[in-house]
CSV table of C-alpha atoms in Angstrom, one decimal:
chain,number,residue,atom,x,y,z
A,1,UNK,CA,-25.0,-3.2,6.7
A,2,UNK,CA,-23.9,-6.8,6.7
A,3,UNK,CA,-21.7,-8.4,4.0
A,4,UNK,CA,-24.5,-10.8,3.2
A,5,UNK,CA,-26.8,-7.8,2.5
A,6,UNK,CA,-24.2,-6.2,0.3
A,7,UNK,CA,-23.8,-9.4,-1.7
A,8,UNK,CA,-27.6,-9.6,-2.1
A,9,UNK,CA,-27.8,-6.0,-3.4
A,10,UNK,CA,-25.0,-6.6,-5.8
A,11,UNK,CA,-26.6,-9.8,-7.2
A,12,UNK,CA,-29.9,-8.0,-7.7
A,13,UNK,CA,-28.9,-5.3,-10.0
A,14,UNK,CA,-27.1,-2.7,-8.0
A,15,UNK,CA,-23.7,-1.7,-9.4
A,16,UNK,CA,-20.5,-1.8,-7.3
A,17,UNK,CA,-20.1,2.0,-7.8
A,18,UNK,CA,-23.6,2.6,-6.4
A,19,UNK,CA,-23.1,0.3,-3.5
A,20,UNK,CA,-19.7,2.0,-2.6
A,21,UNK,CA,-21.3,5.4,-2.8
A,22,UNK,CA,-24.2,4.3,-0.6
A,23,UNK,CA,-21.7,2.9,2.0
A,24,UNK,CA,-19.5,6.0,1.8
A,25,UNK,CA,-16.3,4.2,0.7
A,26,UNK,CA,-14.3,3.9,-2.5
A,27,UNK,CA,-14.9,1.1,-5.0
A,28,UNK,CA,-11.4,-0.4,-4.3
A,29,UNK,CA,-12.1,-0.5,-0.6
A,30,UNK,CA,-15.4,-2.2,-1.0
A,31,UNK,CA,-13.9,-4.8,-3.4
A,32,UNK,CA,-11.0,-5.4,-0.9
A,33,UNK,CA,-13.5,-6.0,1.9
A,34,UNK,CA,-15.5,-8.4,-0.1
A,35,UNK,CA,-12.4,-10.3,-1.1
A,36,UNK,CA,-11.4,-10.5,2.5
A,37,UNK,CA,-14.7,-12.1,3.2
A,38,UNK,CA,-14.1,-14.6,0.3
A,39,UNK,CA,-16.8,-13.0,-1.9
A,40,UNK,CA,-15.8,-12.5,-5.5
A,41,UNK,CA,-17.5,-11.7,-8.8
A,42,UNK,CA,-17.7,-14.8,-11.0
A,43,UNK,CA,-16.7,-13.5,-14.5
A,44,UNK,CA,-18.8,-16.1,-16.3
A,45,UNK,CA,-22.1,-15.8,-14.5
A,46,UNK,CA,-21.6,-12.2,-13.3
A,47,UNK,CA,-22.8,-13.2,-9.8
A,48,UNK,CA,-21.0,-12.4,-6.5
A,49,UNK,CA,-20.3,-15.8,-5.0
A,50,UNK,CA,-19.0,-16.8,-1.6
A,51,UNK,CA,-16.1,-19.2,-1.9
A,52,UNK,CA,-15.4,-19.9,1.8
A,53,UNK,CA,-16.4,-22.9,4.0
A,54,UNK,CA,-18.5,-21.1,6.6
A,55,UNK,CA,-20.9,-18.4,5.3
A,56,UNK,CA,-22.5,-17.9,8.6
A,57,UNK,CA,-19.3,-16.7,10.2
A,58,UNK,CA,-17.9,-14.8,7.3
A,59,UNK,CA,-20.9,-13.0,5.8
A,60,UNK,CA,-22.5,-11.8,9.1
A,61,UNK,CA,-20.0,-9.0,9.6
A,62,UNK,CA,-20.5,-5.3,9.2
A,63,UNK,CA,-19.1,-4.0,6.0
A,64,UNK,CA,-18.4,-0.6,7.4
A,65,UNK,CA,-16.0,-1.9,10.0
A,66,UNK,CA,-12.6,-3.5,9.3
A,67,UNK,CA,-13.0,-6.8,7.5
A,68,UNK,CA,-10.1,-9.1,8.0
A,69,UNK,CA,-9.7,-12.5,6.6
A,70,UNK,CA,-11.1,-15.1,8.9
A,71,UNK,CA,-9.4,-18.5,9.5
A,72,UNK,CA,-12.3,-20.3,7.8
A,73,UNK,CA,-11.7,-18.2,4.6
A,74,UNK,CA,-7.9,-18.1,4.6
A,75,UNK,CA,-7.4,-20.9,2.1
A,76,UNK,CA,-9.9,-19.3,-0.3
A,77,UNK,CA,-8.5,-15.8,-0.3
A,78,UNK,CA,-5.6,-15.3,-2.7
A,79,UNK,CA,-3.3,-12.7,-1.1
A,80,UNK,CA,-1.7,-11.8,-4.5
A,81,UNK,CA,-5.1,-10.8,-6.0
A,82,UNK,CA,-6.1,-8.8,-3.0
A,83,UNK,CA,-4.3,-5.6,-3.9
A,84,UNK,CA,-6.5,-3.2,-5.8
A,85,UNK,CA,-3.9,-0.5,-6.1
A,86,UNK,CA,-2.7,0.8,-9.4
A,87,UNK,CA,0.2,-1.3,-10.7
A,88,UNK,CA,3.7,0.1,-10.8
A,89,UNK,CA,4.4,2.4,-13.7
A,90,UNK,CA,6.7,0.8,-16.1
A,91,UNK,CA,10.3,1.6,-15.3
A,92,UNK,CA,12.0,4.1,-17.6
A,93,UNK,CA,15.7,4.9,-17.9
A,94,UNK,CA,16.1,7.5,-15.3
A,95,UNK,CA,19.3,9.4,-14.5
A,96,UNK,CA,19.4,8.7,-10.8
A,97,UNK,CA,22.3,11.2,-10.2
A,98,UNK,CA,20.3,14.0,-11.8
A,99,UNK,CA,17.3,13.0,-9.6
A,100,UNK,CA,19.4,13.1,-6.5
A,101,UNK,CA,20.9,16.4,-7.4
A,102,UNK,CA,17.5,17.9,-8.2
A,103,UNK,CA,16.1,16.7,-4.8
A,104,UNK,CA,19.2,18.1,-3.1
A,105,UNK,CA,18.6,21.5,-4.6
A,106,UNK,CA,14.9,21.4,-3.6
A,107,UNK,CA,15.7,20.5,0.0
A,108,UNK,CA,18.4,23.1,0.2
A,109,UNK,CA,16.1,25.9,-0.9
A,110,UNK,CA,13.4,24.8,1.6
A,111,UNK,CA,15.9,24.9,4.4
A,112,UNK,CA,17.1,28.4,3.5
A,113,UNK,CA,13.6,29.9,3.5
């Protein structure tokens, strides 16, 4: 399925979750592939828009294969927004010496067995 077809389906009522399930990938992976192709959801109009300069090159790629950022889209794709992973857990005051000691004991027991 081409990126153009996925964009059409998303703009015509299909949810991202349904589309990801149909393609056999996670929602985060689908969104990352769309972002690499410079296709993003406009928060105001709720439409998936292409923001690049050459839609013919960028949108005629297979979504199931690796979708890397093309040179024509590089200036439109923000690298910092591209990560869809869960943000780092807020740092707590850990006792690093205790953590190292606990890990040491765990490794030592695994080695003995």
